[in-house]
Amino acid sequence: MWKLLPLLVLPALLIARSGPLPGRRAALLWLTDAPTRPLEPRVSVKEADVHRPYVRPRLERPSIPVPLRELARLEDAGDRAGIAASYLLHGDPRQALAHLAQAPDSRDRDNDHAVAVFLLEHPDDALAELDALLERAPRHPQALWNRALVLREMGLHLLAASVFDEVAALKERGWSQEAQEQATFLRQGVREREDGWRRTQAALAALASDVGAPISLEDARRHPGTARKQFYEAMRIAPTSTRVLALLPLAEYLDQVHGGTALAAYVRRVAARDFQKRAPLAAEYVRYVQRRGEQSADFLQRLRASGEDDLLLGALLLPPGGRGTTEELEALARRWNDPWVQVLVQDELARQDDLAGAYWRANQRLQGALELCREHQLRPRCAELLYKMSHRATASNRLAEAESTARASWREAQTVGEWELESQALRALAQAARYQFRVASSRAYLLEYLARAPDACGVKNYVHRNLAALEMMRLRPLAAREALDRAQACGASVGLVGAWTLADLARLDPRASDAEQVRGEVARSRADRETPGRRVLTTLIEARLELVRDRAAGNALLRRTIAEAEPLLRTDADARDARAVAFQTMAVSAGQAGAFAEVPDMVAEQLGVRRPGRCALVAAMEAERTVVVALGRSGEVLGHHDATRKEPLGEDLSGLVPAPLLALLRACPQVEVLAAPPLDSRAGLLPPEMAWSYRVGATPAPAAAPGTTAPPLHVMVANVETPSQLGLARLSSWETTPVPIGRSLELAGAQATPTRVLEAMAQATDIEFHAHGVVDRSLSEAPVIALAPEYDGRYALTAEALRQVRLKGSPVVLLGACSAARVPPLIHQTSSLPQAFIGSGARAVFAATVDIPDSAGRFFQGVRERIHEGAAPAVALRAERLRWLREERGAPWVTRVLLYE
C-alpha cells in the first residue's frame, strides 16, 4: 500500500492569484519550454506529453521546485490528475501519488500512477499496473511507452524492443521515431552478445567431439568458463599422448585465469598414461556419451579397474547421473585436487540428496560448492549453481531467496557473456515471481526467454505451459487452454505443470483428450527419477482429474495422496502442499455435491482441531471454488458452494459468506472459524460486529496446576538486530500506554536471540512481537520470526521450536509486525505460528493483515485490558474494534486484525 504524503497544494491558495501569462503558466507546470524533456516516461496530460529528446542525466537530477501558484489554479479546477502530472515532471512522485489517490478513476490516471510507482523504483508493481491498463486499452500510447521503459529497466531488452515497435506503429510525431531507435538499439546489443557467444561456443564445443578440432586460445580468452567446460571432454576423447599435449597451452592459460596449476598437471599426468590401453577406453567413452550412458554397468566396471579416473568421473557424471556412490565420487574429486571438478561432484551429490529427500544436506552441499566456486572465480559454474539454488529455493517456498539467487545468477552470466546461462536465470526468475503471484513479472520473464529462442520447440513448449499456469492463477481457463495448445504444438508432453493445468481444465473447459493426456504425464513423471514430494504430486493430479468423473474414486485417490504425504511432511514442501490441496479439494467437492455436513470433518482434520458442534463457520477454497458451512446455535447445518468466481480472491473476504449463513450465526455469542489456508490469513470473513476468531490446530499444552497462576509479566521483542543478509529494517515498538499490572521485560537489538526469547516467554502472561515474519521452508513448515542470530548463526524463531516449550503463563500474544498475518498467496500453509503458540499454551494470538499505525498500541492495550477484566478474547476484540470505528478517525485497519485461538 502506497503511503500518502500531505497534499502541498493548499498553501498555494494563500498566495496571490496574479501570475504569469497563460503560455508561461503552461511552461511552468509542464516544463515544456526546455529543449529536452525532464522525464523519460510519458504522462497522460496532453499538454505535458510533448515530445522532445530525452537526455539521461549523468548524476541524479535534483527535483525542480513546483510552481505553487499554477498548482493552485489546477486545485481550483479540481484537476488532481494535472497536479499529479506536474509533480511527476518536477521529480516528486510521492506527491504525485498523493494527488492521484484523489483523482477520478480513468485509464490516464492509472498510467500516471504506474509512472509514479516506476519512478519510486518498484518496476514489478508498475508493470502489473500497466499490463492491467493495456488489457483494457491495448493501444494506449503512454502506457505502451511506459511499459517498454519498465521492461528495459528490468533488463528484458527483447521484450522491451517489441513493445517499442508497438509504439512506433502508432505513428506519433517524435515518439514513434524515438521508439524505433530504442527498439533497434536494444535488439542490436542483445544480438551482438548472442552471436559472439554462439560463434565461440561452436568453436569450443568442437574440442569435445572432434579430436582434430583446432585449439583456439583466442576463443578461450573470450569465454574461459566455456573453454574450461569443454577442455575436460577434449582431454577424455583424446586418442593419443600427442593430442593431449597439444591441449597444454590451453590448460596453462585457464590455470592462469582461474588460479592454480590443476589443469596443466592433469595434462601431464594423462600424457604419461599408456595409450595402448587408454585409447580404446577413450573411444568407448565417446560411444558411451552418444548413448547417454545406456547399458553402463560393464563399461563402468572396466573403467574402475583401469585407473583412468578422469574417464570414470566423466561417465559417472553423465546425465541422468546416480551411477556413483557418495564415497566414490568424493574420493575421485580428492584425487584430482581441482576446484572445478570438486564443484561438479558436490552438484551431483546434492541432486542425489534431493532424490533421497535429504534436502538440508543438499542445501549444505550447494552452499559449500558456491563458496568454493567464488573463491576460485569459476564464474560460469557459479552462475549455474546459483540457478540451481534458486530452483530449489522456489520448490521450498523460500521465494525471496529464490528471486535473489536467480538474479545473482543472471548478473553473473551476463558479466561473463554466457548466453545460455542467462536464459536459465530468466526461467528461474519467472518461477520465483510466479509463486509470489506476480503474474505480470513472471509472464515478462517467460516472454523474454521465448524471444531469445523463438523457433526452439522446447522453449516454446516450456514458456506456453507456464503461461497456461499463470492464466489459471488468474482464473482464465480459455486463455490457459489457448496457451496449452501452443505448448503442445511443439511437443505433446507438458510436464507436471501442464498436467496440473489440464486437471483444472477438465473441469472448467473440458475436452475428451484431457484425461488421457494427464494420465500420460503422470506416467512419464513416475517413470523419471523424481523427488519424493513430486511423486506425491502425481497422485494428487490424478485424483483431481478423477474427481471430475467419479467423486468416490477421486476421494479415494485424495486419501491416498494424504497417506503418501504423511511420512514426508517434516522435510518436503511438495508433500505438505499436496496434503493441503487434497483436503481442500475434498472439502469443495463435498460442497459441490451438496454434502455440507461432511465439510466440517474434512477441514477440522486438515487443521488438526476438533470438529465443532455449534456456533462455527467452516470454509475452504480451491481455484474458482469456495465452500462455506455454518453451524448454528443448536447445531443446525447450512452450507453454500460457489464455483462462479472469475477473479482470484482478494485480501478482504467480505461477502464470501452469504446472508442466510450470517443470519444463522448472529444468534451465537461468538463464532469459531475453521478456515483452510489461504483463507485463514485474510480478514473480513465475518463482519466486524460479530465476535469471532480463527480456530487453529495444536495439541494443547498441559494445564497449570490449581493455585499456580503465573504472576503478570509483559515480554516485548522489538528493534531486533536481524542478520544483515536478510535486508530487514528494525521495527520499534508502538506508542503504548504502560502495562497496567505486573513486570515488563524488553528484548531488543542483538539480545533478542531465539534462545533468549524462548526463555523469556516461558513465564509471560502477555507477549508482544515487533519483528518480521519470513517464509523459509528449509527452516520451518510455517513462517518464522526473524530474530538476532545466535553464535552459530541461527536467527529464526520457528513453530517447531515453539512446540518444544511450555508457555506457563497462558499468554495473550501479539504479532505486531507490519502485515504479520499476511502470507504469500500461493503457499498452501499447513502450519502456522499462531498454531504453534496456541499449542505451547498461549491463550490467544493477534495479528494484522495490513500495515498498521503506531497508534495501534492503544488499540491493543484496550483489548488486553478487556481480556484481563475477564472478557473472552473474541468478545474483547469486537468491543474495542467497534469503539474505535465509532470514535477514532482513520481506523478501518482495526477490521483487519485477526484473532487465533
PDB file of N, CA and C in Angstrom, residues 603-634:
ATOM      1  N   VAL A 603     -12.251 -30.251   7.013  1.00  0.00           N
ATOM      2  CA  VAL A 603     -11.432 -29.088   7.353  1.00  0.00           C
ATOM      3  C   VAL A 603     -10.839 -29.239   8.754  1.00  0.00           C
ATOM      4  N   ALA A 604     -11.610 -29.772   9.690  1.00  0.00           N
ATOM      5  CA  ALA A 604     -11.086 -29.987  11.043  1.00  0.00           C
ATOM      6  C   ALA A 604      -9.910 -30.950  11.012  1.00  0.00           C
ATOM      7  N   GLU A 605     -10.005 -32.008  10.203  1.00  0.00           N
ATOM      8  CA  GLU A 605      -8.898 -32.964  10.104  1.00  0.00           C
ATOM      9  C   GLU A 605      -7.663 -32.292   9.516  1.00  0.00           C
ATOM     10  N   GLN A 606      -7.852 -31.478   8.483  1.00  0.00           N
ATOM     11  CA  GLN A 606      -6.706 -30.782   7.897  1.00  0.00           C
ATOM     12  C   GLN A 606      -6.032 -29.873   8.913  1.00  0.00           C
ATOM     13  N   LEU A 607      -6.818 -29.141   9.696  1.00  0.00           N
ATOM     14  CA  LEU A 607      -6.262 -28.178  10.640  1.00  0.00           C
ATOM     15  C   LEU A 607      -5.802 -28.823  11.944  1.00  0.00           C
ATOM     16  N   GLY A 608      -6.184 -30.070  12.172  1.00  0.00           N
ATOM     17  CA  GLY A 608      -5.792 -30.732  13.412  1.00  0.00           C
ATOM     18  C   GLY A 608      -6.553 -30.240  14.623  1.00  0.00           C
ATOM     19  N   VAL A 609      -7.848 -29.927  14.447  1.00  0.00           N
ATOM     20  CA  VAL A 609      -8.676 -29.451  15.555  1.00  0.00           C
ATOM     21  C   VAL A 609      -9.890 -30.367  15.685  1.00  0.00           C
ATOM     22  N   ARG A 610     -10.591 -30.232  16.808  1.00  0.00           N
ATOM     23  CA  ARG A 610     -11.817 -30.993  16.972  1.00  0.00           C
ATOM     24  C   ARG A 610     -12.896 -30.444  16.037  1.00  0.00           C
ATOM     25  N   ARG A 611     -13.803 -31.289  15.653  1.00  0.00           N
ATOM     26  CA  ARG A 611     -14.923 -30.834  14.828  1.00  0.00           C
ATOM     27  C   ARG A 611     -15.879 -30.029  15.701  1.00  0.00           C
ATOM     28  N   PRO A 612     -16.211 -28.793  15.302  1.00  0.00           N
ATOM     29  CA  PRO A 612     -17.134 -28.010  16.117  1.00  0.00           C
ATOM     30  C   PRO A 612     -18.553 -28.562  16.013  1.00  0.00           C
ATOM     31  N   GLY A 613     -19.311 -28.403  17.085  1.00  0.00           N
ATOM     32  CA  GLY A 613     -20.693 -28.865  17.078  1.00  0.00           C
ATOM     33  C   GLY A 613     -21.696 -27.764  16.827  1.00  0.00           C
ATOM     34  N   ARG A 614     -21.338 -26.539  17.192  1.00  0.00           N
ATOM     35  CA  ARG A 614     -22.289 -25.431  17.030  1.00  0.00           C
ATOM     36  C   ARG A 614     -21.518 -24.116  17.023  1.00  0.00           C
ATOM     37  N   CYS A 615     -22.211 -23.043  16.620  1.00  0.00           N
ATOM     38  CA  CYS A 615     -21.641 -21.699  16.591  1.00  0.00           C
ATOM     39  C   CYS A 615     -20.263 -21.686  15.919  1.00  0.00           C
ATOM     40  N   ALA A 616     -20.236 -22.171  14.700  1.00  0.00           N
ATOM     41  CA  ALA A 616     -18.971 -22.253  13.973  1.00  0.00           C
ATOM     42  C   ALA A 616     -19.208 -21.971  12.494  1.00  0.00           C
ATOM     43  N   LEU A 617     -18.157 -21.482  11.847  1.00  0.00           N
ATOM     44  CA  LEU A 617     -18.140 -21.321  10.399  1.00  0.00           C
ATOM     45  C   LEU A 617     -16.957 -22.101   9.870  1.00  0.00           C
ATOM     46  N   VAL A 618     -17.180 -22.907   8.837  1.00  0.00           N
ATOM     47  CA  VAL A 618     -16.128 -23.716   8.227  1.00  0.00           C
ATOM     48  C   VAL A 618     -16.008 -23.290   6.773  1.00  0.00           C
ATOM     49  N   ALA A 619     -14.760 -23.063   6.291  1.00  0.00           N
ATOM     50  CA  ALA A 619     -14.578 -22.544   4.936  1.00  0.00           C
ATOM     51  C   ALA A 619     -13.349 -23.164   4.294  1.00  0.00           C
ATOM     52  N   ALA A 620     -13.456 -23.388   2.981  1.00  0.00           N
ATOM     53  CA  ALA A 620     -12.322 -23.884   2.196  1.00  0.00           C
ATOM     54  C   ALA A 620     -12.478 -23.384   0.771  1.00  0.00           C
ATOM     55  N   MET A 621     -11.370 -23.311   0.047  1.00  0.00           N
ATOM     56  CA  MET A 621     -11.417 -22.884  -1.349  1.00  0.00           C
ATOM     57  C   MET A 621     -10.371 -23.632  -2.150  1.00  0.00           C
ATOM     58  N   GLU A 622     -10.615 -23.730  -3.447  1.00  0.00           N
ATOM     59  CA  GLU A 622      -9.626 -24.232  -4.392  1.00  0.00           C
ATOM     60  C   GLU A 622      -9.935 -23.623  -5.750  1.00  0.00           C
ATOM     61  N   ALA A 623      -8.966 -22.919  -6.320  1.00  0.00           N
ATOM     62  CA  ALA A 623      -9.141 -22.259  -7.621  1.00  0.00           C
ATOM     63  C   ALA A 623     -10.382 -21.369  -7.588  1.00  0.00           C
ATOM     64  N   GLU A 624     -11.363 -21.658  -8.460  1.00  0.00           N
ATOM     65  CA  GLU A 624     -12.553 -20.801  -8.539  1.00  0.00           C
ATOM     66  C   GLU A 624     -13.651 -21.217  -7.578  1.00  0.00           C
ATOM     67  N   ARG A 625     -13.435 -22.279  -6.812  1.00  0.00           N
ATOM     68  CA  ARG A 625     -14.499 -22.871  -5.997  1.00  0.00           C
ATOM     69  C   ARG A 625     -14.313 -22.548  -4.513  1.00  0.00           C
ATOM     70  N   THR A 626     -15.423 -22.268  -3.849  1.00  0.00           N
ATOM     71  CA  THR A 626     -15.423 -21.990  -2.415  1.00  0.00           C
ATOM     72  C   THR A 626     -16.593 -22.711  -1.770  1.00  0.00           C
ATOM     73  N   VAL A 627     -16.379 -23.233  -0.561  1.00  0.00           N
ATOM     74  CA  VAL A 627     -17.466 -23.801   0.214  1.00  0.00           C
ATOM     75  C   VAL A 627     -17.427 -23.193   1.608  1.00  0.00           C
ATOM     76  N   VAL A 628     -18.583 -22.772   2.113  1.00  0.00           N
ATOM     77  CA  VAL A 628     -18.714 -22.283   3.493  1.00  0.00           C
ATOM     78  C   VAL A 628     -19.892 -23.002   4.131  1.00  0.00           C
ATOM     79  N   VAL A 629     -19.705 -23.394   5.391  1.00  0.00           N
ATOM     80  CA  VAL A 629     -20.733 -24.118   6.133  1.00  0.00           C
ATOM     81  C   VAL A 629     -20.879 -23.463   7.501  1.00  0.00           C
ATOM     82  N   ALA A 630     -22.110 -23.115   7.862  1.00  0.00           N
ATOM     83  CA  ALA A 630     -22.397 -22.535   9.173  1.00  0.00           C
ATOM     84  C   ALA A 630     -23.070 -23.573  10.056  1.00  0.00           C
ATOM     85  N   LEU A 631     -22.628 -23.641  11.308  1.00  0.00           N
ATOM     86  CA  LEU A 631     -23.245 -24.497  12.316  1.00  0.00           C
ATOM     87  C   LEU A 631     -23.909 -23.579  13.334  1.00  0.00           C
ATOM     88  N   GLY A 632     -25.234 -23.642  13.405  1.00  0.00           N
ATOM     89  CA  GLY A 632     -25.991 -22.720  14.240  1.00  0.00           C
ATOM     90  C   GLY A 632     -25.889 -23.024  15.718  1.00  0.00           C
ATOM     91  N   ARG A 633     -26.621 -22.238  16.498  1.00  0.00           N
ATOM     92  CA  ARG A 633     -26.543 -22.346  17.953  1.00  0.00           C
ATOM     93  C   ARG A 633     -27.017 -23.702  18.445  1.00  0.00           C
ATOM     94  N   SER A 634     -27.902 -24.329  17.697  1.00  0.00           N
ATOM     95  CA  SER A 634     -28.391 -25.652  18.078  1.00  0.00           C
ATOM     96  C   SER A 634     -27.766 -26.758  17.239  1.00  0.00           C
TER      97      SER A 634
END
